[in-house]
Tab-separated table of N, CA, C and O in Angstrom:
chain	number	residue	atom	x	y	z
A	106	MET	N	-4.010	3.699	16.833
A	106	MET	CA	-5.040	3.596	15.844
A	106	MET	C	-4.603	2.648	14.759
A	106	MET	O	-3.419	2.596	14.425
A	107	GLU	N	-5.543	1.869	14.207
A	107	GLU	CA	-5.205	0.943	13.139
A	107	GLU	C	-5.727	1.440	11.801
A	107	GLU	O	-6.740	2.160	11.745
A	108	PHE	N	-5.012	1.039	10.733
A	108	PHE	CA	-5.352	1.471	9.389
A	108	PHE	C	-5.223	0.295	8.438
A	108	PHE	O	-4.294	-0.511	8.565
A	109	LEU	N	-6.127	0.243	7.468
A	109	LEU	CA	-6.017	-0.712	6.386
A	109	LEU	C	-5.467	0.046	5.187
A	109	LEU	O	-5.922	1.155	4.891
A	110	THR	N	-4.453	-0.513	4.531
A	110	THR	CA	-3.887	0.147	3.354
A	110	THR	C	-4.007	-0.753	2.146
A	110	THR	O	-3.981	-1.993	2.260
A	111	THR	N	-4.168	-0.125	1.012
A	111	THR	CA	-4.031	-0.788	-0.286
A	111	THR	C	-2.838	-0.125	-0.937
A	111	THR	O	-2.823	1.097	-1.129
A	112	LEU	N	-1.810	-0.914	-1.218
A	112	LEU	CA	-0.594	-0.393	-1.811
A	112	LEU	C	-0.476	-1.021	-3.195
A	112	LEU	O	-0.387	-2.241	-3.350
A	113	ILE	N	-0.504	-0.166	-4.212
A	113	ILE	CA	-0.366	-0.631	-5.587
A	113	ILE	C	0.972	-0.124	-6.116
A	113	ILE	O	1.246	1.084	-6.073
A	114	THR	N	1.808	-1.061	-6.532
A	114	THR	CA	3.144	-0.707	-6.980
A	114	THR	C	3.233	-0.857	-8.490
A	114	THR	O	2.899	-1.919	-9.040
A	115	ASN	N	3.634	0.211	-9.136
A	115	ASN	CA	3.834	0.219	-10.590
A	115	ASN	C	5.279	0.591	-10.874
A	115	ASN	O	5.650	1.770	-10.733
A	116	VAL	N	6.070	-0.382	-11.258
A	116	VAL	CA	7.462	-0.138	-11.613
A	116	VAL	C	7.500	0.454	-13.023
A	116	VAL	O	6.896	-0.113	-13.935
A	117	PRO	N	8.155	1.595	-13.191
A	117	PRO	CA	8.215	2.202	-14.525
A	117	PRO	C	8.860	1.270	-15.550
A	117	PRO	O	9.834	0.565	-15.260
A	118	ASP	N	8.290	1.258	-16.755
A	118	ASP	CA	8.903	0.494	-17.858
A	118	ASP	C	10.343	0.902	-18.025
A	118	ASP	O	10.708	2.093	-17.889
A	119	GLY	N	11.155	-0.063	-18.297
A	119	GLY	CA	12.559	0.214	-18.528
A	119	GLY	C	13.429	0.192	-17.286
A	119	GLY	O	14.656	0.364	-17.363
A	120	THR	N	12.804	0.012	-16.107
A	120	THR	CA	13.595	-0.068	-14.878
A	120	THR	C	14.408	-1.351	-14.892
A	120	THR	O	13.845	-2.433	-15.092
A	121	PRO	N	15.720	-1.276	-14.718
A	121	PRO	CA	16.541	-2.498	-14.758
A	121	PRO	C	16.119	-3.505	-13.686
A	121	PRO	O	15.744	-3.144	-12.565
A	122	ASP	N	16.129	-4.781	-14.055
A	122	ASP	CA	15.742	-5.869	-13.142
A	122	ASP	C	16.546	-5.815	-11.850
A	122	ASP	O	16.006	-6.049	-10.766
A	123	GLU	N	17.839	-5.507	-11.953
A	123	GLU	CA	18.658	-5.464	-10.735
A	123	GLU	C	18.219	-4.342	-9.799
A	123	GLU	O	18.280	-4.458	-8.581
A	124	THR	N	17.724	-3.231	-10.363
A	124	THR	CA	17.185	-2.154	-9.513
A	124	THR	C	15.920	-2.601	-8.800
A	124	THR	O	15.743	-2.364	-7.605
A	125	VAL	N	15.056	-3.290	-9.535
A	125	VAL	CA	13.814	-3.814	-8.947
A	125	VAL	C	14.144	-4.819	-7.856
A	125	VAL	O	13.592	-4.766	-6.750
A	126	ASP	N	15.039	-5.751	-8.138
A	126	ASP	CA	15.403	-6.786	-7.154
A	126	ASP	C	15.991	-6.160	-5.891
A	126	ASP	O	15.666	-6.546	-4.768
A	127	ASP	N	16.882	-5.190	-6.075
A	127	ASP	CA	17.495	-4.500	-4.932
A	127	ASP	C	16.448	-3.769	-4.107
A	127	ASP	O	16.452	-3.840	-2.875
A	128	THR	N	15.536	-3.096	-4.781
A	128	THR	CA	14.498	-2.328	-4.072
A	128	THR	C	13.577	-3.268	-3.316
A	128	THR	O	13.208	-2.985	-2.174
A	129	ARG	N	13.217	-4.390	-3.904
A	129	ARG	CA	12.377	-5.379	-3.226
A	129	ARG	C	13.095	-5.965	-2.001
A	129	ARG	O	12.457	-6.195	-0.960
A	130	SER	N	14.399	-6.209	-2.115
A	130	SER	CA	15.156	-6.717	-0.960
A	130	SER	C	15.170	-5.725	0.178
A	130	SER	O	14.978	-6.080	1.344
A	131	ARG	N	15.416	-4.452	-0.156
A	131	ARG	CA	15.407	-3.415	0.873
A	131	ARG	C	14.006	-3.237	1.475
A	131	ARG	O	13.874	-2.943	2.660
A	132	GLU	N	12.961	-3.438	0.665
A	132	GLU	CA	11.602	-3.350	1.133
A	132	GLU	C	11.333	-4.413	2.202
A	132	GLU	O	10.709	-4.125	3.244
A	133	ALA	N	11.785	-5.635	1.966
A	133	ALA	CA	11.583	-6.711	2.921
A	133	ALA	C	12.269	-6.400	4.256
A	133	ALA	O	11.695	-6.631	5.332
A	134	ILE	N	13.450	-5.846	4.186
A	134	ILE	CA	14.191	-5.476	5.419
A	134	ILE	C	13.427	-4.395	6.161
A	134	ILE	O	13.245	-4.473	7.379
A	135	ARG	N	12.984	-3.380	5.449
A	135	ARG	CA	12.285	-2.261	6.096
A	135	ARG	C	10.939	-2.737	6.663
A	135	ARG	O	10.572	-2.299	7.764
A	136	ALA	N	10.236	-3.607	5.971
A	136	ALA	CA	8.958	-4.121	6.491
A	136	ALA	C	9.181	-4.867	7.798
A	136	ALA	O	8.415	-4.706	8.763
A	137	ALA	N	10.255	-5.653	7.860
A	137	ALA	CA	10.574	-6.374	9.107
A	137	ALA	C	10.878	-5.400	10.249
A	137	ALA	O	10.423	-5.626	11.389
A	138	GLN	N	11.569	-4.318	9.950
A	138	GLN	CA	11.862	-3.310	10.967
A	138	GLN	C	10.560	-2.657	11.460
A	138	GLN	O	10.375	-2.462	12.666
A	139	LEU	N	9.665	-2.331	10.531
A	139	LEU	CA	8.407	-1.684	10.936
A	139	LEU	C	7.526	-2.645	11.732
A	139	LEU	O	6.803	-2.209	12.649
A	140	ALA	N	7.585	-3.920	11.409
A	140	ALA	CA	6.840	-4.907	12.210
A	140	ALA	C	7.419	-5.001	13.607
A	140	ALA	O	6.684	-5.057	14.603
A	141	GLU	N	8.745	-4.982	13.683
A	141	GLU	CA	9.431	-5.044	14.968
A	141	GLU	C	9.054	-3.847	15.863
A	141	GLU	O	8.922	-3.987	17.081
A	142	HIS	N	8.842	-2.691	15.243
A	142	HIS	CA	8.465	-1.485	15.973
A	142	HIS	C	6.961	-1.384	16.235
A	142	HIS	O	6.498	-0.408	16.806
A	143	GLY	N	6.179	-2.390	15.786
A	143	GLY	CA	4.741	-2.418	16.086
A	143	GLY	C	3.882	-1.642	15.117
A	143	GLY	O	2.689	-1.484	15.351
A	144	HIS	N	4.465	-1.160	14.020
A	144	HIS	CA	3.660	-0.391	13.052
A	144	HIS	C	2.995	-1.296	12.011
A	144	HIS	O	1.855	-1.089	11.670
A	145	LEU	N	3.736	-2.262	11.514
A	145	LEU	CA	3.187	-3.179	10.524
A	145	LEU	C	2.697	-4.444	11.215
A	145	LEU	O	3.468	-5.155	11.845
A	146	LEU	N	1.375	-4.675	11.124
A	146	LEU	CA	0.778	-5.798	11.823
A	146	LEU	C	0.576	-6.997	10.938
A	146	LEU	O	0.811	-8.127	11.351
A	147	ARG	N	0.104	-6.763	9.706
A	147	ARG	CA	-0.200	-7.874	8.773
A	147	ARG	C	-0.059	-7.382	7.333
A	147	ARG	O	-0.267	-6.184	7.062
A	148	LEU	N	0.233	-8.292	6.426
A	148	LEU	CA	0.241	-8.020	4.987
A	148	LEU	C	-0.463	-9.164	4.268
A	148	LEU	O	-0.310	-10.325	4.668
A	149	TRP	N	-1.202	-8.835	3.207
A	149	TRP	CA	-1.877	-9.813	2.380
A	149	TRP	C	-1.619	-9.499	0.918
A	149	TRP	O	-1.521	-8.353	0.547
A	150	LYS	N	-1.607	-10.557	0.085
A	150	LYS	CA	-1.541	-10.395	-1.359
A	150	LYS	C	-2.859	-10.906	-1.948
A	150	LYS	O	-3.062	-12.105	-2.031
A	151	PRO	N	-3.744	-9.980	-2.329
A	151	PRO	CA	-5.004	-10.430	-2.933
A	151	PRO	C	-4.745	-10.920	-4.358
A	151	PRO	O	-3.660	-10.682	-4.919
A	152	PRO	N	-5.711	-11.624	-4.943
A	152	PRO	CA	-5.531	-12.054	-6.334
A	152	PRO	C	-5.288	-10.820	-7.220
A	152	PRO	O	-5.950	-9.779	-7.048
A	153	VAL	N	-4.343	-10.939	-8.119
A	153	VAL	CA	-3.998	-9.833	-9.030
A	153	VAL	C	-3.818	-10.345	-10.455
A	153	VAL	O	-3.685	-11.554	-10.674
A	154	GLU	N	-3.802	-9.426	-11.359
A	154	GLU	CA	-3.495	-9.744	-12.755
A	154	GLU	C	-2.000	-9.916	-12.893
A	154	GLU	O	-1.216	-9.362	-12.138
A	155	PRO	N	-1.553	-10.650	-13.922
A	155	PRO	CA	-0.099	-10.787	-14.142
A	155	PRO	C	0.562	-9.403	-14.259
A	155	PRO	O	0.057	-8.510	-14.934
A	156	GLY	N	1.689	-9.266	-13.570
A	156	GLY	CA	2.427	-7.990	-13.617
A	156	GLY	C	1.909	-6.941	-12.657
A	156	GLY	O	2.526	-5.897	-12.526
A	157	GLU	N	0.796	-7.194	-11.987
A	157	GLU	CA	0.248	-6.228	-11.021
A	157	GLU	C	0.771	-6.540	-9.636
A	157	GLU	O	0.788	-7.699	-9.225
A	158	TRP	N	1.219	-5.518	-8.923
A	158	TRP	CA	1.663	-5.670	-7.549
A	158	TRP	C	0.666	-4.926	-6.665
A	158	TRP	O	0.588	-3.707	-6.682
A	159	ARG	N	-0.106	-5.657	-5.875
A	159	ARG	CA	-1.044	-5.042	-4.971
A	159	ARG	C	-0.928	-5.747	-3.606
A	159	ARG	O	-0.892	-6.975	-3.566
A	160	THR	N	-0.870	-4.961	-2.550
A	160	THR	CA	-0.717	-5.492	-1.221
A	160	THR	C	-1.723	-4.801	-0.297
A	160	THR	O	-1.897	-3.577	-0.345
A	161	LEU	N	-2.364	-5.584	0.533
A	161	LEU	CA	-3.230	-5.053	1.602
A	161	LEU	C	-2.440	-5.151	2.905
A	161	LEU	O	-1.776	-6.153	3.141
A	162	GLY	N	-2.507	-4.086	3.710
A	162	GLY	CA	-1.743	-4.083	4.954
A	162	GLY	C	-2.567	-3.593	6.114
A	162	GLY	O	-3.449	-2.736	5.943
A	163	LEU	N	-2.282	-4.125	7.270
A	163	LEU	CA	-2.857	-3.638	8.522
A	163	LEU	C	-1.725	-2.990	9.301
A	163	LEU	O	-0.701	-3.636	9.592
A	164	TRP	N	-1.906	-1.716	9.625
A	164	TRP	CA	-0.857	-0.901	10.248
A	164	TRP	C	-1.368	-0.257	11.521
A	164	TRP	O	-2.562	-0.049	11.684
A	165	ARG	N	-0.437	0.109	12.393
A	165	ARG	CA	-0.755	0.844	13.617
A	165	ARG	C	0.119	2.101	13.658
A	165	ARG	O	1.332	2.047	13.455
A	166	ALA	N	-0.543	3.231	13.913
A	166	ALA	CA	0.155	4.517	14.047
A	166	ALA	C	-0.730	5.429	14.895
A	166	ALA	O	-1.924	5.178	15.075
A	167	ASP	N	-0.134	6.506	15.380
A	167	ASP	CA	-0.903	7.444	16.207
A	167	ASP	C	-1.888	8.279	15.389
A	167	ASP	O	-2.903	8.741	15.917
A	168	SER	N	-1.584	8.455	14.100
A	168	SER	CA	-2.469	9.246	13.223
A	168	SER	C	-2.212	8.861	11.778
A	168	SER	O	-1.211	8.191	11.456
A	169	GLU	N	-3.096	9.299	10.911
A	169	GLU	CA	-2.908	9.013	9.486
A	169	GLU	C	-1.661	9.723	8.973
A	169	GLU	O	-0.928	9.166	8.139
A	170	SER	N	-1.400	10.910	9.455
A	170	SER	CA	-0.186	11.605	8.996
A	170	SER	C	1.068	10.883	9.442
A	170	SER	O	2.039	10.788	8.689
A	171	GLU	N	1.071	10.309	10.645
A	171	GLU	CA	2.221	9.515	11.052
A	171	GLU	C	2.362	8.285	10.139
A	171	GLU	O	3.467	7.960	9.717
A	172	LEU	N	1.239	7.620	9.824
A	172	LEU	CA	1.331	6.458	8.940
A	172	LEU	C	1.858	6.859	7.571
A	172	LEU	O	2.707	6.163	7.003
A	173	ARG	N	1.393	7.959	7.035
A	173	ARG	CA	1.913	8.419	5.734
A	173	ARG	C	3.430	8.635	5.785
A	173	ARG	O	4.151	8.256	4.865
A	174	SER	N	3.901	9.202	6.881
A	174	SER	CA	5.360	9.380	7.053
A	174	SER	C	6.075	8.033	7.108
A	174	SER	O	7.154	7.864	6.534
A	175	ILE	N	5.481	7.092	7.812
A	175	ILE	CA	6.063	5.750	7.917
A	175	ILE	C	6.137	5.098	6.537
A	175	ILE	O	7.146	4.517	6.160
A	176	LEU	N	5.047	5.206	5.776
A	176	LEU	CA	5.000	4.577	4.462
A	176	LEU	C	6.054	5.149	3.503
A	176	LEU	O	6.547	4.430	2.638
A	177	THR	N	6.402	6.402	3.695
A	177	THR	CA	7.412	6.996	2.801
A	177	THR	C	8.795	6.402	3.038
A	177	THR	O	9.684	6.568	2.202
A	178	THR	N	8.969	5.677	4.131
A	178	THR	CA	10.257	5.037	4.406
A	178	THR	C	10.414	3.705	3.690
A	178	THR	O	11.495	3.106	3.748
A	179	LEU	N	9.340	3.227	3.078
A	179	LEU	CA	9.404	1.978	2.329
A	179	LEU	C	10.127	2.201	1.001
A	179	LEU	O	9.791	3.146	0.261
A	180	PRO	N	11.146	1.420	0.688
A	180	PRO	CA	11.866	1.622	-0.564
A	180	PRO	C	11.011	1.596	-1.811
A	180	PRO	O	11.269	2.318	-2.766
A	181	LEU	N	9.948	0.773	-1.823
A	181	LEU	CA	9.054	0.712	-2.985
A	181	LEU	C	8.101	1.898	-3.068
A	181	LEU	O	7.405	2.073	-4.075
A	182	HIS	N	8.074	2.726	-2.035
A	182	HIS	CA	7.129	3.873	-1.994
A	182	HIS	C	7.247	4.761	-3.222
A	182	HIS	O	6.260	5.349	-3.665
A	183	ILE	N	8.429	4.840	-3.797
A	183	ILE	CA	8.631	5.709	-4.955
A	183	ILE	C	7.780	5.291	-6.141
A	183	ILE	O	7.522	6.067	-7.036
A	184	TRP	N	7.330	4.030	-6.147
A	184	TRP	CA	6.519	3.500	-7.245
A	184	TRP	C	5.092	3.168	-6.798
A	184	TRP	O	4.323	2.554	-7.548
A	185	MET	N	4.690	3.580	-5.577
A	185	MET	CA	3.421	3.171	-5.005
A	185	MET	C	2.318	4.225	-5.116
A	185	MET	O	2.594	5.411	-5.007
A	186	THR	N	1.116	3.713	-5.261
A	186	THR	CA	-0.095	4.489	-5.032
A	186	THR	C	-0.657	3.921	-3.719
A	186	THR	O	-0.772	2.711	-3.573
A	187	VAL	N	-0.972	4.798	-2.792
A	187	VAL	CA	-1.361	4.376	-1.456
A	187	VAL	C	-2.800	4.850	-1.152
A	187	VAL	O	-3.140	5.990	-1.361
A	188	GLU	N	-3.596	3.900	-0.676
A	188	GLU	CA	-4.951	4.222	-0.178
A	188	GLU	C	-4.993	3.807	1.287
A	188	GLU	O	-4.635	2.673	1.623
A	189	ILE	N	-5.414	4.724	2.150
A	189	ILE	CA	-5.448	4.459	3.587
A	189	ILE	C	-6.896	4.583	4.093
A	189	ILE	O	-7.573	5.562	3.812
A	190	THR	N	-7.317	3.564	4.838
A	190	THR	CA	-8.635	3.566	5.462
A	190	THR	C	-8.441	3.478	6.980
A	190	THR	O	-7.952	2.452	7.481
A	191	PRO	N	-8.817	4.517	7.732
A	191	PRO	CA	-8.759	4.433	9.197
A	191	PRO	C	-9.785	3.398	9.697
A	191	PRO	O	-10.883	3.315	9.157
A	192	LEU	N	-9.415	2.629	10.698
A	192	LEU	CA	-10.305	1.612	11.235
A	192	LEU	C	-10.677	1.949	12.674
A	192	LEU	O	-9.817	2.264	13.470
A	193	ASN	N	-11.956	1.867	12.954
A	193	ASN	CA	-12.460	2.078	14.306
A	193	ASN	C	-12.988	0.746	14.833
A	193	ASN	O	-13.516	-0.052	14.062
A	194	PRO	N	-12.857	0.509	16.133
A	194	PRO	CA	-13.368	-0.743	16.688
A	194	PRO	C	-14.871	-0.883	16.434
A	194	PRO	O	-15.630	0.089	16.440
A	195	HIS	N	-15.284	-2.107	16.200
A	195	HIS	CA	-16.693	-2.453	15.991
A	195	HIS	C	-17.192	-3.120	17.260
A	195	HIS	O	-16.502	-3.956	17.839
A	196	PRO	N	-18.412	-2.772	17.719
A	196	PRO	CA	-18.882	-3.358	19.003
A	196	PRO	C	-19.047	-4.877	18.930
A	196	PRO	O	-19.046	-5.514	19.993
A	197	ASN	N	-19.182	-5.448	17.746
A	197	ASN	CA	-19.360	-6.903	17.631
A	197	ASN	C	-18.082	-7.628	17.214
A	197	ASN	O	-18.117	-8.801	16.885
A	198	ASP	N	-16.940	-6.953	17.258
A	198	ASP	CA	-15.660	-7.556	16.922
A	198	ASP	C	-15.324	-8.672	17.901
A	198	ASP	O	-15.203	-8.404	19.097
A	199	PRO	N	-15.193	-9.900	17.426
A	199	PRO	CA	-14.863	-11.017	18.342
A	199	PRO	C	-13.543	-10.780	19.065
A	199	PRO	O	-13.398	-11.251	20.202
A	200	ALA	N	-12.587	-10.133	18.447
A	200	ALA	CA	-11.295	-9.916	19.112
A	200	ALA	C	-11.458	-9.079	20.360
A	200	ALA	O	-10.747	-9.256	21.350
A	201	GLY	N	-12.380	-8.123	20.371
A	201	GLY	CA	-12.616	-7.287	21.543
A	201	GLY	C	-13.264	-8.029	22.684
A	201	GLY	O	-13.167	-7.604	23.834
A	202	LYS	N	-13.884	-9.150	22.426
A	202	LYS	CA	-14.559	-9.925	23.452
A	202	LYS	C	-13.662	-10.967	24.106
A	202	LYS	O	-14.009	-11.588	25.083
A	203	ARG	N	-12.444	-11.170	23.531
A	203	ARG	CA	-11.530	-12.167	24.054
A	203	ARG	C	-10.780	-11.715	25.300
A	203	ARG	O	-10.211	-12.519	25.992
A	204	ALA	N	-10.762	-10.428	25.565
A	204	ALA	CA	-9.979	-9.898	26.669
A	204	ALA	C	-10.442	-10.291	28.023
A	204	ALA	O	-11.100	-11.017	28.454
């Protein structure tokens, strides 16, 4: 099953820059691992205000609860607000007609 996520990251005021940098580096490594395992399909950065971190993601998991468990493995998760939208195939989806 596929899911669209909106991930909003709010780093608490006063968090040392080196902590933020380290967490972001570990996030990139974990995202690559999840992509390798077929869970993370795509990521987008929509337009945001200065200082705002918002990411849209396309994920694959067996269930929403599995996806929530997967998302908790992201190092930035401690600072994230997560919105998950389950996606169902659309009969007019061009990707479904390419097969």
